[in-house]
PDB file of C-alpha atoms in Angstrom:
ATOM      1  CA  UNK M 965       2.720  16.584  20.961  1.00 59.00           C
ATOM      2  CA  UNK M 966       0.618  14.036  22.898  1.00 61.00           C
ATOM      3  CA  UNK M 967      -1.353  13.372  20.167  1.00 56.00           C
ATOM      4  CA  UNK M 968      -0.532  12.735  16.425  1.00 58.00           C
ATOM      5  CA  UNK M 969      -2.468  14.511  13.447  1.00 56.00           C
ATOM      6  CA  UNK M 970      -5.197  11.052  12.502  1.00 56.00           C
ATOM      7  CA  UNK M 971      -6.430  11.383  16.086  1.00 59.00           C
ATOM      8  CA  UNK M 972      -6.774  14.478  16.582  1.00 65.00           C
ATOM      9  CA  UNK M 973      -8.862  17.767  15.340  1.00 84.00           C
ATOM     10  CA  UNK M 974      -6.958  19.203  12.601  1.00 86.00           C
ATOM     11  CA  UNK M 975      -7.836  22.909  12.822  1.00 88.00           C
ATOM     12  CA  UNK M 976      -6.768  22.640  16.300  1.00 88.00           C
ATOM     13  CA  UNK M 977      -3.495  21.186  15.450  1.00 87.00           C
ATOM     14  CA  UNK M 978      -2.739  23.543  12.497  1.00 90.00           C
ATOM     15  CA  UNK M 979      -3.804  26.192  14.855  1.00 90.00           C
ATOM     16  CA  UNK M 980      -0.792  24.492  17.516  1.00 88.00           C
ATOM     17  CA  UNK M 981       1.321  24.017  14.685  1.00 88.00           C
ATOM     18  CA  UNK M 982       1.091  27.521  13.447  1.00 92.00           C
ATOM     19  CA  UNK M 983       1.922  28.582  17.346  1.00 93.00           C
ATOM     20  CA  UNK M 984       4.692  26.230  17.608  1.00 91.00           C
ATOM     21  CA  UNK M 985       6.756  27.562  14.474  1.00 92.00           C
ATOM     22  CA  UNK M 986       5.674  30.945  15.381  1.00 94.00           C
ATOM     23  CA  UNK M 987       7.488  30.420  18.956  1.00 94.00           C
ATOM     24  CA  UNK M 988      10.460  28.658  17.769  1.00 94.00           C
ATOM     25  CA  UNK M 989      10.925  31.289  14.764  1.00 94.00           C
ATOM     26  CA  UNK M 990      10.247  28.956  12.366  1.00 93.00           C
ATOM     27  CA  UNK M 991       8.984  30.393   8.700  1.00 92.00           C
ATOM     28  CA  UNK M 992       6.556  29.126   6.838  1.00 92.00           C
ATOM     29  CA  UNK M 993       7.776  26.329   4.035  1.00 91.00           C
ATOM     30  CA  UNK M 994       6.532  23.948   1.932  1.00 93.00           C
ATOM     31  CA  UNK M 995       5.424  20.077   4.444  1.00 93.00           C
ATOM     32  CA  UNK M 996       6.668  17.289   3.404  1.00 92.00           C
ATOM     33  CA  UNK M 997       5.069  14.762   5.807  1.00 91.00           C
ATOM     34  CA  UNK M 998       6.403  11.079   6.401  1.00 90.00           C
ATOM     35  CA  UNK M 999       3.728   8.483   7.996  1.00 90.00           C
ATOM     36  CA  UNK M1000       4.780   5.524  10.267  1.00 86.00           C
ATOM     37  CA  UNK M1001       4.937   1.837   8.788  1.00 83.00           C
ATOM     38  CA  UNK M1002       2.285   1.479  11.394  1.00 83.00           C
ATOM     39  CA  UNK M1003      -0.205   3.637   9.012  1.00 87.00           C
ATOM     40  CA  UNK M1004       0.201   2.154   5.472  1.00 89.00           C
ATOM     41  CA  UNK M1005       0.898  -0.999   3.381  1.00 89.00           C
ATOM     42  CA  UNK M1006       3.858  -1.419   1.751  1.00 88.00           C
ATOM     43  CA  UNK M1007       3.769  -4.638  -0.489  1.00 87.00           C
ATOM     44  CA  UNK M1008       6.358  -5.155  -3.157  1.00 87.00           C
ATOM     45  CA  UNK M1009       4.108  -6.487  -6.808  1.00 88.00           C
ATOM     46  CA  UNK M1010       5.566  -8.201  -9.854  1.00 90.00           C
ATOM     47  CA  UNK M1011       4.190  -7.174 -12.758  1.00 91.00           C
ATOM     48  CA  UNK M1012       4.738  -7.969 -16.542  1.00 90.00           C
ATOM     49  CA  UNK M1013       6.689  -6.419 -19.047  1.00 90.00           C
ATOM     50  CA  UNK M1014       3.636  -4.087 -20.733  1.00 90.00           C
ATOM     51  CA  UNK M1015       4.039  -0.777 -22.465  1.00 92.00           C
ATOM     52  CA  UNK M1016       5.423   2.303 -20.372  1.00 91.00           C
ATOM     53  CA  UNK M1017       1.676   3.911 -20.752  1.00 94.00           C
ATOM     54  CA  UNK M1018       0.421   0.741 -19.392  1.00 93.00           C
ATOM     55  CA  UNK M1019       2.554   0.366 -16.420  1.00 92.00           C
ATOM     56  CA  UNK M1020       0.102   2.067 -14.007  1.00 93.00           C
ATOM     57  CA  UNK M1021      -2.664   0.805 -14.150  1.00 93.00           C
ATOM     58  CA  UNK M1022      -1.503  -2.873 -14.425  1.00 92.00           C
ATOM     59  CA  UNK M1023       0.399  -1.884 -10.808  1.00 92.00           C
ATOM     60  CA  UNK M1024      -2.310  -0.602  -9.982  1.00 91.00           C
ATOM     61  CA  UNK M1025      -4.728  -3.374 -11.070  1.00 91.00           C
ATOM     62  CA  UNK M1026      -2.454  -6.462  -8.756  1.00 90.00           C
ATOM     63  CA  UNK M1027      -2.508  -3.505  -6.169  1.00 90.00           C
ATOM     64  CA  UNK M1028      -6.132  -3.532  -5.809  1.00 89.00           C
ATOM     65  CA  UNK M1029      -6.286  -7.390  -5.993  1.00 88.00           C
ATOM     66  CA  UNK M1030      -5.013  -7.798  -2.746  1.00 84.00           C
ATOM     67  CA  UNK M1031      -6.557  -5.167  -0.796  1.00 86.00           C
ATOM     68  CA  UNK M1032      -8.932  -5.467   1.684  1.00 85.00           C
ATOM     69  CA  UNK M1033     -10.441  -2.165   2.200  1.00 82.00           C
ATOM     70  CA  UNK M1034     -12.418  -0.598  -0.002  1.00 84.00           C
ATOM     71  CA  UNK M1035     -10.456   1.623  -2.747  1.00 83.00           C
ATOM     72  CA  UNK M1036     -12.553   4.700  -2.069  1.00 88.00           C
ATOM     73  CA  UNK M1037     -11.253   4.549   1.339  1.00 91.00           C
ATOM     74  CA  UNK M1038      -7.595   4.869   0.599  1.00 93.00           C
ATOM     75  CA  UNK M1039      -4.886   5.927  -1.941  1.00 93.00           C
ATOM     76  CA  UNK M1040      -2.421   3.773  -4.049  1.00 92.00           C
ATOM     77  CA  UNK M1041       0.337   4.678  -5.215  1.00 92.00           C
ATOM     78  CA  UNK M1042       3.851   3.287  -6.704  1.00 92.00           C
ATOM     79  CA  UNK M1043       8.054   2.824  -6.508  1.00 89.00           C
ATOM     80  CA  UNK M1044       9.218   0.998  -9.671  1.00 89.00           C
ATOM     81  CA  UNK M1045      12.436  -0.810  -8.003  1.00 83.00           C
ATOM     82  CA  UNK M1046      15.259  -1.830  -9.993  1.00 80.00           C
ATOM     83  CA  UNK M1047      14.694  -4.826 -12.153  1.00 78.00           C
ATOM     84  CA  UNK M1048      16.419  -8.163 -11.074  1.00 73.00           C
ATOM     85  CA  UNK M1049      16.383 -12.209 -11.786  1.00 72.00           C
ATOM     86  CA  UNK M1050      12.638 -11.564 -10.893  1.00 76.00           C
ATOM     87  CA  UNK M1051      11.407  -9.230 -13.332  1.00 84.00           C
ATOM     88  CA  UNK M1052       9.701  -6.279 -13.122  1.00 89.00           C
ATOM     89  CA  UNK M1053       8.955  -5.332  -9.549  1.00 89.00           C
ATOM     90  CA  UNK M1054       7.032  -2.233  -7.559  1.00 90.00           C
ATOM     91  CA  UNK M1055       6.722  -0.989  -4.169  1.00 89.00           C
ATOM     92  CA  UNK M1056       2.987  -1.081  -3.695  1.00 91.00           C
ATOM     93  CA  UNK M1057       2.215   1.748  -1.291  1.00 92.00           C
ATOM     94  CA  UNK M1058      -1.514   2.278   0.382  1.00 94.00           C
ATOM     95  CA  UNK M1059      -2.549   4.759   2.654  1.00 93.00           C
ATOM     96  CA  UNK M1060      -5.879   5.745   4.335  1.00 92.00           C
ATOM     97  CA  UNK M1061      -7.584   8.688   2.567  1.00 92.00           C
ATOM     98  CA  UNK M1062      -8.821   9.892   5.546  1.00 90.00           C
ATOM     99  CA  UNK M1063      -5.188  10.132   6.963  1.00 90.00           C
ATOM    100  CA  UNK M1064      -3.920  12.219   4.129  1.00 91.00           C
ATOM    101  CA  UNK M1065      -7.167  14.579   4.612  1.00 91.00           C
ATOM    102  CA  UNK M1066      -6.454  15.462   7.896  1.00 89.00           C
ATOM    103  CA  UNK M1067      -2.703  15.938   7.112  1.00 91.00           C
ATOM    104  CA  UNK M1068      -3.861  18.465   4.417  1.00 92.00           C
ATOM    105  CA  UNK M1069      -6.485  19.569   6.721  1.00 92.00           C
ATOM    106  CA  UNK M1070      -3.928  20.194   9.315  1.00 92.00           C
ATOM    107  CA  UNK M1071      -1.338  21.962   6.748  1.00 94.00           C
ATOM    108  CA  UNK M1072      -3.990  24.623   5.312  1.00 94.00           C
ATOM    109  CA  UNK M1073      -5.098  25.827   8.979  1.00 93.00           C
ATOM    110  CA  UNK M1074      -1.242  26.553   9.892  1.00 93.00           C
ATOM    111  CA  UNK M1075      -1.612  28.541   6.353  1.00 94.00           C
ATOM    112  CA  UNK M1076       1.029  25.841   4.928  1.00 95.00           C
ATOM    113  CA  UNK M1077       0.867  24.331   2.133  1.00 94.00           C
ATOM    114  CA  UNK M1078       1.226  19.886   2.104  1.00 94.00           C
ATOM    115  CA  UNK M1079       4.237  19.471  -1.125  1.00 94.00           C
ATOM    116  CA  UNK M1080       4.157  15.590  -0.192  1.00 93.00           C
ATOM    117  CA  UNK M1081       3.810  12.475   1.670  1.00 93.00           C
ATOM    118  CA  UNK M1082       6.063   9.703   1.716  1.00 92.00           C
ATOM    119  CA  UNK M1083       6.029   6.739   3.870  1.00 92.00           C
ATOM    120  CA  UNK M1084       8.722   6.800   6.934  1.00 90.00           C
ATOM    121  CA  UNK M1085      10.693   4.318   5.633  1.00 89.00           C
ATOM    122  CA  UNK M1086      11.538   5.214   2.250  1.00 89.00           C
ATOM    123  CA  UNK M1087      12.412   8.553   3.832  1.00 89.00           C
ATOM    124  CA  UNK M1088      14.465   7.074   6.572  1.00 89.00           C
ATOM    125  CA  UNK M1089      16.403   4.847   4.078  1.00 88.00           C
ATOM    126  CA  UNK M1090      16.974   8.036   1.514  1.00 87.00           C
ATOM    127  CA  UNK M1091      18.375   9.622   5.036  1.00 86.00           C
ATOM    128  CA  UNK M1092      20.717   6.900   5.994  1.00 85.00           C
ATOM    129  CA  UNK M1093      22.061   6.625   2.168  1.00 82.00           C
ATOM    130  CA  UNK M1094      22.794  10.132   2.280  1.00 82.00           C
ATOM    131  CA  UNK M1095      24.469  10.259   5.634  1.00 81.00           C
ATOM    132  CA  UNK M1096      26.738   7.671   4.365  1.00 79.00           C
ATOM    133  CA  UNK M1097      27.422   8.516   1.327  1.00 77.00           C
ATOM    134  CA  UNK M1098      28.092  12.214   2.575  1.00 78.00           C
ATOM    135  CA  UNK M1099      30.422  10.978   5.340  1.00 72.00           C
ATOM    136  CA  UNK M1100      34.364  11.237   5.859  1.00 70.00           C
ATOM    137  CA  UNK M1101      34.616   8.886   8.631  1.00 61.00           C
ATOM    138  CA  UNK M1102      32.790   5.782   6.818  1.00 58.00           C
ATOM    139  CA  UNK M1103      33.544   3.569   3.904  1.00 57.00           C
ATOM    140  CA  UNK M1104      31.227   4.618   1.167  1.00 53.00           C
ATOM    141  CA  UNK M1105      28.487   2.218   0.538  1.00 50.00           C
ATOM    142  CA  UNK M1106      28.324   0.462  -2.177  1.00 54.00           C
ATOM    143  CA  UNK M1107      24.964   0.013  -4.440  1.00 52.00           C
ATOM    144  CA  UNK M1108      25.110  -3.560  -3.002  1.00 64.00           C
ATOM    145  CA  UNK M1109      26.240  -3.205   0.171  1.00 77.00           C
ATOM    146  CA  UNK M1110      23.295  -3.625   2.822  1.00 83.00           C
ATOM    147  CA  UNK M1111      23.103  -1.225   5.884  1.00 84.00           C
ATOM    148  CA  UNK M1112      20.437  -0.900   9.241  1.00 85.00           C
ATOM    149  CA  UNK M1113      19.099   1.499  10.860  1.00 87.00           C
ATOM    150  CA  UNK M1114      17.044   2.118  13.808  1.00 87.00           C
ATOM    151  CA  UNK M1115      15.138   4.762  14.838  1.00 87.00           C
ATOM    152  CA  UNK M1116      13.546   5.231  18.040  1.00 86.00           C
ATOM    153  CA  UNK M1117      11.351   7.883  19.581  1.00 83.00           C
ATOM    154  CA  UNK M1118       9.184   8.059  22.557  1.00 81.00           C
ATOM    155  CA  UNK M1119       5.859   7.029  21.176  1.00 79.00           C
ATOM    156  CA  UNK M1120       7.747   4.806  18.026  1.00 81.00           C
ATOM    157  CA  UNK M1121      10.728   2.948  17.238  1.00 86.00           C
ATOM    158  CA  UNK M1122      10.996   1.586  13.489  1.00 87.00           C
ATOM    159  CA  UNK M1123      13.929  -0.574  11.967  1.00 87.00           C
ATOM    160  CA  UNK M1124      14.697  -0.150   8.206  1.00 87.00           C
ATOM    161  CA  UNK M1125      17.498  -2.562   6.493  1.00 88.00           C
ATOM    162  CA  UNK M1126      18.920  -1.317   3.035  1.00 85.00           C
ATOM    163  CA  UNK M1127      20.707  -1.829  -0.002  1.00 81.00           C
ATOM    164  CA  UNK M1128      21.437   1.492  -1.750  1.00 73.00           C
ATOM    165  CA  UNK M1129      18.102   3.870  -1.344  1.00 75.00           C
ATOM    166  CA  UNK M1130      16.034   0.097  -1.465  1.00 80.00           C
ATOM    167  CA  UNK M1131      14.351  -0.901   1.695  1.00 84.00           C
ATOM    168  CA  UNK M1132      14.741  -4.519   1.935  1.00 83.00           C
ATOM    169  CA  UNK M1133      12.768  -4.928   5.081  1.00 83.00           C
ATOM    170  CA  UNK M1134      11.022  -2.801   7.978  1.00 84.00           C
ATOM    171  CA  UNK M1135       9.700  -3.830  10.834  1.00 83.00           C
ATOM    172  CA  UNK M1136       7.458  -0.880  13.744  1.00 82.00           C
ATOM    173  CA  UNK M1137       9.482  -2.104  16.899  1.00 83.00           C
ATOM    174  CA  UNK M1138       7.757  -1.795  20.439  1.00 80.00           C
ATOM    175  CA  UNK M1139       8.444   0.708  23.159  1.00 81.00           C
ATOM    176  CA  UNK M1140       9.764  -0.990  26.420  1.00 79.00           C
ATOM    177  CA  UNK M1141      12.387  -2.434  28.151  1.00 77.00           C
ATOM    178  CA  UNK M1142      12.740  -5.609  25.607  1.00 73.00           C
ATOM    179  CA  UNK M1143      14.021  -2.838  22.898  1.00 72.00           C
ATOM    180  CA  UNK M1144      17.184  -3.214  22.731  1.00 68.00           C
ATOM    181  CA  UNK M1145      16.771  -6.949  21.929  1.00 65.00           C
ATOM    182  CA  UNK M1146      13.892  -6.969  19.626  1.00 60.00           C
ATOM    183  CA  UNK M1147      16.044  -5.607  16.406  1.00 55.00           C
ATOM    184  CA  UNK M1148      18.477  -8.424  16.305  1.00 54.00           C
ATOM    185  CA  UNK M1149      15.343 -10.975  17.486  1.00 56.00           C
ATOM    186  CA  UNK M1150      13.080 -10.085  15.087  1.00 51.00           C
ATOM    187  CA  UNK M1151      15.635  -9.309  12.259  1.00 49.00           C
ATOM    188  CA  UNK M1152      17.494 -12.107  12.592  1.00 49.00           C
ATOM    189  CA  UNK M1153      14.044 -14.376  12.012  1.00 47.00           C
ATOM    190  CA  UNK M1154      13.335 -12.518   9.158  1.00 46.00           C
ATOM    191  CA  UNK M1155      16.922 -13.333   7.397  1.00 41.00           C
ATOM    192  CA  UNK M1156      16.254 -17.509   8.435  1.00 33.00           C
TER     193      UNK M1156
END
């Protein structure tokens, strides 16, 4: 498509997806719908050791500390990671309301029906662990072992590196002739 679903009309794009999946023979199914790094905040938060029943809201609460948009304007929601030498950690994840709206918008005029939304690269990293995990020709990777990935498109190019399912950093690349470079540029400032 030359235009993605948060700038466009969604009744007119359900109404193209619906067409689209009705040429390609596609039934309908449950959407599970991943959105760029480019569209949300992912911020890891430390948080104390508190009650189970307590847990969201004080995620929640450091969450909200740091945003800058107003919290009627977007949705927060949570990863507890594994706990290490740091303590109790959390993927913070935030995401325009607005966005999610249209997504929904988009799903109920192709008469579908939005299961989920996950950001990109916790889906890309599930994606890669499976793939390796599931494959003959590698050497299964270990819960410590760290693995990249990246993932390129015409309008988007994302790199993800991983231990296990854990995304230990992402960077939105740019589209261009520089490309090919950027991954080892950028990544390699990011390990200094």
């Amino acid at each position: 498509e030359e235009r993605e679903p948060f700038l466009g009309n969604p009744e007119e794009l359900g109404e193209r997806l619906k067409s689209r999946m009705r040429e390609a023979g596609i039934k309908n199914a449950p959407v599970l719908a991943c959105i760029g790094r480019d569209r949300l905040i992912l911020k890891e938060i430390k948080f104390p050791d508190v009650p189970k029943e307590n847990e969201a809201s004080i995620i929640r609460f450091q969450i909200n500390k740091e945003l800058t948009e107003s919290t009627g304007d977007v949705l927060i929601d949570y990863v507890v990671l594994p706990r290490g030498a740091q303590g109790n950690r959390a993927l913070g994840i935030v995401v325009r309301r607005d966005l999610i709206e249209t997504y929904q918008a988009m799903c109920r005029h192709a008469g579908l029906r939005l299961a989920g939304v996950t950001p990109r690269p916790l889906a890309l990293a599930s994606c890669l662990h499976n793939v390796i995990a599931s494959s003959p020709l590698s050497v299964t990777q270990g819960a410590e072992e760290v693995a990249a990935l990246v993932t390129i498109s015409e309008r988007w190019a994302e790199m993800i590196i991983t231990r296990g399912e854990q995304v230990l950093m992402n960077r939105t690349l740019t589209i261009g002739p520089g490309l090919a470079g950027e991954p080892l540029r950028r990544g390699d400032a990011a390990w200094h």
